[in-house]
Amino acid sequence: WTVAYTGPDGVLYGHPGTLATEDAARGWLAAERKLIDLDAWTPPTERDKVKRQRGETFKEYSTKWLAGRKTSRGEPLKPRTVSEYQRYLDRHLWPAFGDLPVKSLRAATVQEWYDDLGTATPTERAHCYQLLRAICATAVETKVLPANPCQIKGAGQVRPAKRMEPATLVELEKITAEMPERLRLAVLLGSWCALRYGEVAELRRGDIDLANAVVNVSRGVTWPNGVATVGTPKSLAGNRPVDIPPHLVPVVRDHLDKHTGKAKTSLLFPAANGGHLHPRTFGKR
């Protein structure tokens, strides 16, 4: 689709390229009409010139940054990490900085934003600051910024809101007893073998080596944007064999016999629909 209109100056202006759908063409035309109605219209060529002078906005720059970001090992970010970063951008960074040119960011601007976040959610506040600092560090490397404006000491440190106490043996016994029989082993493996929930939920028959009393952890499941996504651990240390305590070996064997399919790919703790068991479902009474 091509689209054009006559501007207030009597000159015909068209979209510089073609648009894939009629809706897209009408949307572009509506945006131009809105500028005219608000008396904020200038010729598109002048707007492009101003845009080049002011440089990329933070939203434009951070969008490209996230799309091309790699880990320290040069690998793409995990889907869950991308989802979390996008959430921080949507909720906190774009509303504050989205329309600002990246090169205009200054320490005072960042300080004001950080103070406005408040202290109600300290972990999310620290993670948002870490993300902003990382984006600005790349902008410094690419010569977009002369210096990183994120200079608040300790702002990126995560301070837990409360100290977590592990369950006592008596409490663990009661928790396990209150669980449905098919999920009791999940509690025991999580506690005695120090496995993360995503690792427990992705365990399959082929990961259990009863002869050597070992659980081989090589994958985990996360739910970025609500979709179960299986991936490798974040670090090389996450890919590991874990010893099964001797008192759990009979429990594991019994669970495999009663609650796990015969195929090596069968999940140890499947959901009712056969897929991965979501942590919210696991935690329901």
Short mmCIF file of N, CA and C in Angstrom, two decimals, residues 202-285:
data_model
loop_
_atom_site.label_atom_id
_atom_site.label_comp_id
_atom_site.label_asym_id
_atom_site.label_seq_id
_atom_site.Cartn_x
_atom_site.Cartn_y
_atom_site.Cartn_z
N GLU A 202 11.35 -30.12 35.56
CA GLU A 202 11.80 -30.62 34.26
C GLU A 202 12.47 -31.99 34.36
N LEU A 203 12.58 -32.54 35.57
CA LEU A 203 13.21 -33.85 35.72
C LEU A 203 12.43 -34.93 34.98
N ARG A 204 13.18 -35.82 34.32
CA ARG A 204 12.58 -36.91 33.57
C ARG A 204 13.21 -38.23 34.00
N ARG A 205 12.57 -39.32 33.67
CA ARG A 205 13.05 -40.64 34.10
C ARG A 205 14.51 -40.84 33.72
N GLY A 206 14.91 -40.39 32.53
CA GLY A 206 16.28 -40.58 32.08
C GLY A 206 17.31 -39.80 32.88
N ASP A 207 16.87 -38.84 33.71
CA ASP A 207 17.79 -38.06 34.53
C ASP A 207 18.14 -38.76 35.84
N ILE A 208 17.42 -39.82 36.16
CA ILE A 208 17.61 -40.51 37.43
C ILE A 208 18.49 -41.75 37.23
N ASP A 209 19.59 -41.80 37.93
CA ASP A 209 20.50 -42.94 37.89
C ASP A 209 20.45 -43.63 39.25
N LEU A 210 19.53 -44.59 39.40
CA LEU A 210 19.36 -45.26 40.69
C LEU A 210 20.56 -46.13 41.04
N ALA A 211 21.22 -46.70 40.03
CA ALA A 211 22.36 -47.58 40.30
C ALA A 211 23.46 -46.83 41.05
N ASN A 212 23.64 -45.55 40.72
CA ASN A 212 24.66 -44.74 41.36
C ASN A 212 24.09 -43.69 42.32
N ALA A 213 22.76 -43.73 42.50
CA ALA A 213 22.07 -42.78 43.38
C ALA A 213 22.42 -41.34 43.02
N VAL A 214 22.15 -40.99 41.76
CA VAL A 214 22.49 -39.66 41.26
C VAL A 214 21.33 -39.10 40.45
N VAL A 215 21.09 -37.78 40.60
CA VAL A 215 20.20 -37.03 39.72
C VAL A 215 21.07 -36.19 38.80
N ASN A 216 20.92 -36.35 37.51
CA ASN A 216 21.69 -35.56 36.55
C ASN A 216 20.89 -34.32 36.15
N VAL A 217 21.34 -33.17 36.58
CA VAL A 217 20.64 -31.91 36.30
C VAL A 217 21.30 -31.25 35.09
N SER A 218 20.55 -31.12 34.00
CA SER A 218 21.11 -30.50 32.80
C SER A 218 20.13 -29.53 32.14
N ARG A 219 18.91 -29.43 32.69
CA ARG A 219 17.90 -28.55 32.10
C ARG A 219 17.02 -27.97 33.22
N GLY A 220 16.27 -26.97 32.85
CA GLY A 220 15.28 -26.41 33.75
C GLY A 220 14.16 -25.83 32.91
N VAL A 221 13.00 -25.63 33.53
CA VAL A 221 11.88 -25.03 32.82
C VAL A 221 11.54 -23.70 33.47
N THR A 222 11.27 -22.71 32.66
CA THR A 222 10.79 -21.41 33.13
C THR A 222 9.54 -21.06 32.34
N TRP A 223 8.86 -20.00 32.77
CA TRP A 223 7.59 -19.62 32.14
C TRP A 223 7.62 -18.17 31.69
N PRO A 224 8.53 -17.78 30.78
CA PRO A 224 8.51 -16.39 30.29
C PRO A 224 7.22 -16.13 29.52
N ASN A 225 6.56 -15.05 29.88
CA ASN A 225 5.28 -14.68 29.25
C ASN A 225 4.25 -15.80 29.36
N GLY A 226 4.37 -16.61 30.42
CA GLY A 226 3.38 -17.65 30.67
C GLY A 226 3.54 -18.92 29.86
N VAL A 227 4.62 -19.03 29.09
CA VAL A 227 4.82 -20.20 28.22
C VAL A 227 5.96 -21.05 28.78
N ALA A 228 5.69 -22.34 29.02
CA ALA A 228 6.73 -23.24 29.53
C ALA A 228 7.86 -23.35 28.52
N THR A 229 9.08 -23.02 28.97
CA THR A 229 10.24 -23.02 28.08
C THR A 229 11.39 -23.77 28.74
N VAL A 230 11.85 -24.83 28.10
CA VAL A 230 12.93 -25.66 28.63
C VAL A 230 14.26 -25.14 28.09
N GLY A 231 15.23 -25.00 28.97
CA GLY A 231 16.54 -24.53 28.55
C GLY A 231 17.63 -25.10 29.44
N THR A 232 18.86 -24.78 29.09
CA THR A 232 20.00 -25.23 29.89
C THR A 232 20.19 -24.27 31.06
N PRO A 233 20.93 -24.70 32.09
CA PRO A 233 21.20 -23.81 33.22
C PRO A 233 21.92 -22.55 32.77
N LYS A 234 21.79 -21.47 33.57
CA LYS A 234 22.42 -20.20 33.22
C LYS A 234 23.94 -20.31 33.18
N SER A 235 24.51 -21.09 34.09
CA SER A 235 25.97 -21.20 34.16
C SER A 235 26.39 -22.65 33.97
N LEU A 236 27.68 -22.86 33.68
CA LEU A 236 28.20 -24.22 33.53
C LEU A 236 28.07 -25.00 34.83
N ALA A 237 28.16 -24.30 35.97
CA ALA A 237 28.05 -24.97 37.26
C ALA A 237 26.65 -25.53 37.48
N GLY A 238 25.65 -24.98 36.77
CA GLY A 238 24.29 -25.47 36.93
C GLY A 238 24.07 -26.83 36.31
N ASN A 239 24.96 -27.21 35.38
CA ASN A 239 24.88 -28.52 34.73
C ASN A 239 25.70 -29.49 35.58
N ARG A 240 25.01 -30.35 36.37
CA ARG A 240 25.74 -31.08 37.41
C ARG A 240 25.04 -32.37 37.79
N PRO A 241 25.81 -33.35 38.28
CA PRO A 241 25.21 -34.53 38.93
C PRO A 241 25.02 -34.22 40.41
N VAL A 242 23.91 -34.66 40.96
CA VAL A 242 23.61 -34.43 42.38
C VAL A 242 23.36 -35.77 43.06
N ASP A 243 24.06 -36.01 44.14
CA ASP A 243 23.88 -37.27 44.87
C ASP A 243 22.50 -37.32 45.54
N ILE A 244 21.87 -38.48 45.45
CA ILE A 244 20.60 -38.70 46.15
C ILE A 244 20.92 -39.31 47.51
N PRO A 245 20.51 -38.69 48.61
CA PRO A 245 20.78 -39.26 49.94
C PRO A 245 20.24 -40.69 50.02
N PRO A 246 20.94 -41.57 50.71
CA PRO A 246 20.54 -42.99 50.76
C PRO A 246 19.09 -43.20 51.20
N HIS A 247 18.60 -42.38 52.15
CA HIS A 247 17.25 -42.60 52.65
C HIS A 247 16.17 -42.23 51.63
N LEU A 248 16.58 -41.50 50.55
CA LEU A 248 15.60 -41.13 49.52
C LEU A 248 15.56 -42.11 48.36
N VAL A 249 16.56 -42.95 48.22
CA VAL A 249 16.62 -43.86 47.08
C VAL A 249 15.36 -44.75 46.98
N PRO A 250 14.90 -45.37 48.07
CA PRO A 250 13.66 -46.17 47.98
C PRO A 250 12.45 -45.32 47.60
N VAL A 251 12.40 -44.07 48.07
CA VAL A 251 11.28 -43.17 47.74
C VAL A 251 11.29 -42.84 46.26
N VAL A 252 12.48 -42.61 45.71
CA VAL A 252 12.61 -42.32 44.28
C VAL A 252 12.18 -43.53 43.46
N ARG A 253 12.63 -44.71 43.87
CA ARG A 253 12.28 -45.93 43.14
C ARG A 253 10.77 -46.15 43.16
N ASP A 254 10.15 -45.94 44.31
CA ASP A 254 8.70 -46.12 44.44
C ASP A 254 7.95 -45.11 43.56
N HIS A 255 8.44 -43.87 43.51
CA HIS A 255 7.80 -42.85 42.69
C HIS A 255 7.89 -43.21 41.21
N LEU A 256 9.04 -43.69 40.77
CA LEU A 256 9.21 -44.08 39.37
C LEU A 256 8.26 -45.21 39.00
N ASP A 257 8.06 -46.13 39.92
CA ASP A 257 7.18 -47.27 39.66
C ASP A 257 5.72 -46.85 39.58
N LYS A 258 5.31 -45.92 40.44
CA LYS A 258 3.88 -45.59 40.57
C LYS A 258 3.43 -44.36 39.78
N HIS A 259 4.32 -43.39 39.59
CA HIS A 259 3.86 -42.10 39.08
C HIS A 259 4.59 -41.59 37.84
N THR A 260 5.48 -42.39 37.27
CA THR A 260 6.27 -41.93 36.13
C THR A 260 6.12 -42.89 34.96
N GLY A 261 5.98 -42.31 33.77
CA GLY A 261 5.88 -43.14 32.57
C GLY A 261 7.16 -43.93 32.33
N LYS A 262 7.07 -44.94 31.50
CA LYS A 262 8.21 -45.84 31.27
C LYS A 262 9.26 -45.24 30.34
N ALA A 263 8.88 -44.27 29.52
CA ALA A 263 9.85 -43.68 28.59
C ALA A 263 10.87 -42.83 29.35
N LYS A 264 12.09 -42.77 28.82
CA LYS A 264 13.13 -41.98 29.47
C LYS A 264 12.79 -40.48 29.49
N THR A 265 11.92 -40.07 28.57
CA THR A 265 11.56 -38.65 28.48
C THR A 265 10.35 -38.30 29.35
N SER A 266 9.81 -39.30 30.08
CA SER A 266 8.62 -39.04 30.90
C SER A 266 8.96 -38.13 32.08
N LEU A 267 8.16 -37.08 32.27
CA LEU A 267 8.35 -36.16 33.39
C LEU A 267 8.07 -36.87 34.71
N LEU A 268 8.87 -36.56 35.73
CA LEU A 268 8.62 -37.14 37.05
C LEU A 268 7.39 -36.53 37.70
N PHE A 269 7.14 -35.23 37.40
CA PHE A 269 6.04 -34.53 38.06
C PHE A 269 5.21 -33.76 37.03
N PRO A 270 4.51 -34.49 36.15
CA PRO A 270 3.75 -33.81 35.10
C PRO A 270 2.50 -33.12 35.66
N ALA A 271 2.03 -32.12 34.93
CA ALA A 271 0.76 -31.50 35.27
C ALA A 271 -0.37 -32.43 34.85
N ALA A 272 -1.58 -32.05 35.22
CA ALA A 272 -2.73 -32.90 34.89
C ALA A 272 -2.90 -33.08 33.39
N ASN A 273 -2.49 -32.04 32.61
CA ASN A 273 -2.62 -32.14 31.16
C ASN A 273 -1.42 -32.81 30.49
N GLY A 274 -0.47 -33.25 31.31
CA GLY A 274 0.70 -33.93 30.78
C GLY A 274 1.89 -33.03 30.53
N GLY A 275 1.71 -31.72 30.63
CA GLY A 275 2.82 -30.81 30.43
C GLY A 275 3.55 -30.54 31.73
N HIS A 276 4.29 -29.44 31.77
CA HIS A 276 5.04 -29.07 32.97
C HIS A 276 4.12 -28.50 34.03
N LEU A 277 4.42 -28.83 35.27
CA LEU A 277 3.63 -28.37 36.39
C LEU A 277 4.05 -26.96 36.77
N HIS A 278 3.15 -25.99 36.61
CA HIS A 278 3.45 -24.59 36.90
C HIS A 278 3.62 -24.40 38.41
N PRO A 279 4.55 -23.54 38.83
CA PRO A 279 4.77 -23.34 40.27
C PRO A 279 3.53 -22.87 41.01
N ARG A 280 2.67 -22.11 40.35
CA ARG A 280 1.44 -21.66 41.04
C ARG A 280 0.51 -22.84 41.28
N THR A 281 0.47 -23.78 40.34
CA THR A 281 -0.35 -24.98 40.53
C THR A 281 0.24 -25.84 41.64
N PHE A 282 1.56 -25.96 41.65
CA PHE A 282 2.24 -26.76 42.68
C PHE A 282 1.96 -26.21 44.08
N GLY A 283 1.86 -24.89 44.19
CA GLY A 283 1.70 -24.28 45.50
C GLY A 283 0.27 -24.16 45.99
N LYS A 284 -0.70 -24.56 45.20
CA LYS A 284 -2.11 -24.47 45.63
C LYS A 284 -2.39 -25.44 46.77
N ARG A 285 -3.30 -25.05 47.64
CA ARG A 285 -3.70 -25.98 48.70
C ARG A 285 -4.47 -27.13 48.10
#
